[in-house]
Amino acid sequence: MEKFGVHKRDILKENVQEARDEQTKAAEQFKDALTRLRELYNIQGGDLEKTYDRLKADYDRSESRATAVRTRIGKVETVATDLFKEWEQEIQQMESSNLAAQSRQKLTATREKYESLHSAMKRAEASMDPVPKQFKVQVLYLKHNLNAQAIGALKGETMDIEKEIQKLIADMNASIQQADAFIKGLE
């Protein structure tokens, strides 16, 4: 891409922005799924099948969003690794020790900011894992037991998944804020 005038720092910035946007979308999708799960307790008889269909669609979208977040984070990691490696190599080529020292300080500061961002992104990614698994169990259980008794049996489990989703959303929001700060630092 550099042959076309696109620098790694610009690619990194774009990938961080895209990862942030995917996390925002995933957080919204999980909120929607949680809302749908809560609606489950307010349905009447024949609406159970429709609710299952909507809940299953929400689960599928949530899983898709989680995959998109993981993919974006992977792209950020790849570009950051390449950028820092190239930066190190270019510092080695500098004949001015003063300029090389200044560049190394900027590299260190940028690497520290990135590590903070990366940690926040990985925490958000890790907090996604239990949510789709628990959600899938509930969707499958509801599928196999399309009756009013299934609703009562799910209520206790729903409390656990609600807590996980709230934690996930908080982790994602923290990661999104770190991404915004990192992007501003690159400008």
mmCIF file of C-alpha atoms in Angstrom, residues 21-186:
data_model
loop_
_atom_site.group_PDB
_atom_site.id
_atom_site.type_symbol
_atom_site.label_atom_id
_atom_site.label_comp_id
_atom_site.label_asym_id
_atom_site.label_seq_id
_atom_site.Cartn_x
_atom_site.Cartn_y
_atom_site.Cartn_z
ATOM 1 C CA ASP A 21 -17.017 0.897 14.767
ATOM 2 C CA GLU A 22 -17.449 -2.898 14.795
ATOM 3 C CA GLN A 23 -17.324 -2.894 18.586
ATOM 4 C CA THR A 24 -19.987 -0.180 18.654
ATOM 5 C CA LYS A 25 -22.182 -2.228 16.322
ATOM 6 C CA ALA A 26 -21.595 -5.396 18.346
ATOM 7 C CA ALA A 27 -22.471 -3.614 21.588
ATOM 8 C CA GLU A 28 -25.704 -2.356 20.020
ATOM 9 C CA GLN A 29 -26.510 -5.838 18.724
ATOM 10 C CA PHE A 30 -25.993 -7.358 22.158
ATOM 11 C CA LYS A 31 -28.223 -4.648 23.657
ATOM 12 C CA ASP A 32 -30.895 -5.514 21.077
ATOM 13 C CA ALA A 33 -30.571 -9.208 21.874
ATOM 14 C CA LEU A 34 -30.902 -8.472 25.580
ATOM 15 C CA THR A 35 -34.040 -6.441 24.911
ATOM 16 C CA ARG A 36 -35.466 -9.329 22.883
ATOM 17 C CA LEU A 37 -34.663 -11.736 25.704
ATOM 18 C CA ARG A 38 -36.468 -9.492 28.159
ATOM 19 C CA GLU A 39 -39.471 -9.313 25.817
ATOM 20 C CA LEU A 40 -39.634 -13.084 25.980
ATOM 21 C CA TYR A 41 -41.160 -12.859 29.439
ATOM 22 C CA ASN A 42 -44.006 -10.656 28.270
ATOM 23 C CA ILE A 43 -45.351 -12.853 25.476
ATOM 24 C CA GLN A 44 -48.661 -14.648 25.286
ATOM 25 C CA GLY A 45 -49.027 -18.225 23.975
ATOM 26 C CA GLY A 46 -48.900 -18.127 20.169
ATOM 27 C CA ASP A 47 -46.312 -15.371 20.108
ATOM 28 C CA LEU A 48 -43.687 -17.791 21.387
ATOM 29 C CA GLU A 49 -42.752 -19.016 17.910
ATOM 30 C CA LYS A 50 -42.382 -15.464 16.610
ATOM 31 C CA THR A 51 -40.308 -14.533 19.646
ATOM 32 C CA TYR A 52 -38.073 -17.548 19.100
ATOM 33 C CA ASP A 53 -37.560 -16.554 15.459
ATOM 34 C CA ARG A 54 -36.614 -12.997 16.434
ATOM 35 C CA LEU A 55 -34.370 -14.213 19.250
ATOM 36 C CA LYS A 56 -32.630 -16.673 16.918
ATOM 37 C CA ALA A 57 -32.083 -13.887 14.365
ATOM 38 C CA ASP A 58 -30.661 -11.684 17.120
ATOM 39 C CA TYR A 59 -28.323 -14.473 18.172
ATOM 40 C CA ASP A 60 -27.128 -14.953 14.582
ATOM 41 C CA ARG A 61 -26.496 -11.215 14.174
ATOM 42 C CA SER A 62 -24.709 -11.086 17.538
ATOM 43 C CA GLU A 63 -22.443 -13.962 16.560
ATOM 44 C CA SER A 64 -21.726 -12.265 13.238
ATOM 45 C CA ARG A 65 -20.860 -8.998 14.988
ATOM 46 C CA ALA A 66 -18.575 -10.787 17.434
ATOM 47 C CA THR A 67 -16.740 -12.411 14.505
ATOM 48 C CA ALA A 68 -16.417 -9.035 12.784
ATOM 49 C CA VAL A 69 -14.910 -7.523 15.947
ATOM 50 C CA ARG A 70 -12.368 -10.365 16.199
ATOM 51 C CA THR A 71 -11.433 -9.911 12.537
ATOM 52 C CA ARG A 72 -10.963 -6.150 12.915
ATOM 53 C CA ILE A 73 -8.808 -6.580 16.013
ATOM 54 C CA GLY A 74 -6.655 -9.055 14.079
ATOM 55 C CA LYS A 75 -6.159 -6.504 11.307
ATOM 56 C CA VAL A 76 -5.177 -3.844 13.838
ATOM 57 C CA GLU A 77 -2.632 -6.223 15.386
ATOM 58 C CA THR A 78 -1.087 -7.051 12.011
ATOM 59 C CA VAL A 79 -0.728 -3.458 10.880
ATOM 60 C CA ALA A 80 0.585 -2.306 14.270
ATOM 61 C CA THR A 81 3.225 -5.046 14.271
ATOM 62 C CA ASP A 82 4.314 -4.080 10.756
ATOM 63 C CA LEU A 83 4.330 -0.365 11.593
ATOM 64 C CA PHE A 84 6.445 -0.766 14.732
ATOM 65 C CA LYS A 85 8.877 -3.128 12.993
ATOM 66 C CA GLU A 86 9.318 -0.694 10.114
ATOM 67 C CA TRP A 87 9.705 2.244 12.505
ATOM 68 C CA GLU A 88 12.467 0.399 14.408
ATOM 69 C CA GLN A 89 14.280 -0.410 11.174
ATOM 70 C CA GLU A 90 14.085 3.183 9.974
ATOM 71 C CA ILE A 91 15.464 4.505 13.275
ATOM 72 C CA GLN A 92 18.470 2.206 12.744
ATOM 73 C CA GLN A 93 19.099 3.996 9.446
ATOM 74 C CA MET A 94 19.188 7.495 10.971
ATOM 75 C CA GLU A 95 22.642 9.009 11.047
ATOM 76 C CA SER A 96 21.680 11.765 13.475
ATOM 77 C CA SER A 97 21.710 10.341 16.992
ATOM 78 C CA ASN A 98 19.623 13.274 18.231
ATOM 79 C CA LEU A 99 16.874 12.690 15.662
ATOM 80 C CA ALA A 100 17.067 8.932 16.217
ATOM 81 C CA ALA A 101 16.608 9.441 19.976
ATOM 82 C CA GLN A 102 13.595 11.710 19.404
ATOM 83 C CA SER A 103 12.084 9.218 16.999
ATOM 84 C CA ARG A 104 12.689 6.373 19.470
ATOM 85 C CA GLN A 105 10.884 8.384 22.186
ATOM 86 C CA LYS A 106 7.913 8.870 19.863
ATOM 87 C CA LEU A 107 7.978 5.189 18.992
ATOM 88 C CA THR A 108 7.993 4.248 22.685
ATOM 89 C CA ALA A 109 5.146 6.639 23.494
ATOM 90 C CA THR A 110 3.085 5.428 20.531
ATOM 91 C CA ARG A 111 3.768 1.789 21.383
ATOM 92 C CA GLU A 112 2.609 2.404 24.985
ATOM 93 C CA LYS A 113 -0.611 4.041 23.756
ATOM 94 C CA TYR A 114 -1.150 1.161 21.370
ATOM 95 C CA GLU A 115 -0.554 -1.439 24.103
ATOM 96 C CA SER A 116 -3.164 0.271 26.264
ATOM 97 C CA LEU A 117 -5.614 0.294 23.352
ATOM 98 C CA HIS A 118 -4.757 -3.306 22.466
ATOM 99 C CA SER A 119 -5.356 -4.450 26.055
ATOM 100 C CA ALA A 120 -8.757 -2.757 26.101
ATOM 101 C CA MET A 121 -9.676 -4.327 22.753
ATOM 102 C CA LYS A 122 -8.612 -7.797 23.911
ATOM 103 C CA ARG A 123 -10.587 -7.428 27.165
ATOM 104 C CA ALA A 124 -13.672 -6.482 25.148
ATOM 105 C CA GLU A 125 -13.049 -9.406 22.794
ATOM 106 C CA ALA A 126 -12.642 -11.837 25.700
ATOM 107 C CA SER A 127 -15.815 -10.586 27.354
ATOM 108 C CA MET A 128 -17.726 -11.397 24.162
ATOM 109 C CA ASP A 129 -16.978 -15.117 24.345
ATOM 110 C CA PRO A 130 -19.360 -16.215 27.129
ATOM 111 C CA VAL A 131 -22.286 -14.120 25.900
ATOM 112 C CA PRO A 132 -22.949 -15.842 22.545
ATOM 113 C CA LYS A 133 -22.409 -19.251 24.156
ATOM 114 C CA GLN A 134 -24.993 -18.606 26.865
ATOM 115 C CA PHE A 135 -27.287 -16.928 24.380
ATOM 116 C CA LYS A 136 -27.057 -19.926 22.039
ATOM 117 C CA VAL A 137 -27.961 -22.304 24.873
ATOM 118 C CA GLN A 138 -31.059 -20.236 25.626
ATOM 119 C CA VAL A 139 -32.090 -20.058 21.970
ATOM 120 C CA LEU A 140 -31.675 -23.816 21.566
ATOM 121 C CA TYR A 141 -33.551 -24.515 24.776
ATOM 122 C CA LEU A 142 -36.389 -22.291 23.663
ATOM 123 C CA LYS A 143 -36.395 -23.970 20.254
ATOM 124 C CA HIS A 144 -36.724 -27.404 21.834
ATOM 125 C CA ASN A 145 -39.353 -26.340 24.318
ATOM 126 C CA LEU A 146 -41.676 -23.980 22.532
ATOM 127 C CA ASN A 147 -44.142 -23.763 25.350
ATOM 128 C CA ALA A 148 -44.932 -21.562 28.300
ATOM 129 C CA GLN A 149 -42.915 -23.708 30.729
ATOM 130 C CA ALA A 150 -39.726 -22.886 28.833
ATOM 131 C CA ILE A 151 -40.165 -19.226 29.694
ATOM 132 C CA GLY A 152 -40.215 -19.884 33.419
ATOM 133 C CA ALA A 153 -37.165 -22.155 33.238
ATOM 134 C CA LEU A 154 -35.139 -19.529 31.356
ATOM 135 C CA LYS A 155 -35.763 -16.707 33.797
ATOM 136 C CA GLY A 156 -32.904 -17.628 36.170
ATOM 137 C CA GLU A 157 -30.444 -18.093 33.332
ATOM 138 C CA THR A 158 -31.477 -14.791 31.831
ATOM 139 C CA MET A 159 -30.284 -12.948 34.919
ATOM 140 C CA ASP A 160 -26.797 -14.388 34.336
ATOM 141 C CA ILE A 161 -26.743 -13.526 30.652
ATOM 142 C CA GLU A 162 -27.985 -9.999 31.387
ATOM 143 C CA LYS A 163 -25.031 -9.487 33.732
ATOM 144 C CA GLU A 164 -22.620 -10.801 31.092
ATOM 145 C CA ILE A 165 -24.088 -8.549 28.410
ATOM 146 C CA GLN A 166 -23.878 -5.501 30.681
ATOM 147 C CA LYS A 167 -20.216 -6.328 31.420
ATOM 148 C CA LEU A 168 -19.558 -6.851 27.721
ATOM 149 C CA ILE A 169 -21.087 -3.501 26.836
ATOM 150 C CA ALA A 170 -19.040 -1.751 29.527
ATOM 151 C CA ASP A 171 -15.835 -3.420 28.265
ATOM 152 C CA MET A 172 -16.637 -2.502 24.683
ATOM 153 C CA ASN A 173 -17.389 1.110 25.613
ATOM 154 C CA ALA A 174 -14.049 1.330 27.429
ATOM 155 C CA SER A 175 -12.286 -0.116 24.390
ATOM 156 C CA ILE A 176 -14.110 2.307 22.075
ATOM 157 C CA GLN A 177 -12.986 5.249 24.231
ATOM 158 C CA GLN A 178 -9.390 3.983 24.127
ATOM 159 C CA ALA A 179 -9.625 3.668 20.329
ATOM 160 C CA ASP A 180 -10.897 7.258 20.061
ATOM 161 C CA ALA A 181 -8.018 8.489 22.235
ATOM 162 C CA PHE A 182 -5.498 6.498 20.172
ATOM 163 C CA ILE A 183 -6.890 7.902 16.911
ATOM 164 C CA LYS A 184 -6.705 11.461 18.256
ATOM 165 C CA GLY A 185 -3.099 10.824 19.263
ATOM 166 C CA LEU A 186 -2.255 9.898 15.674
#
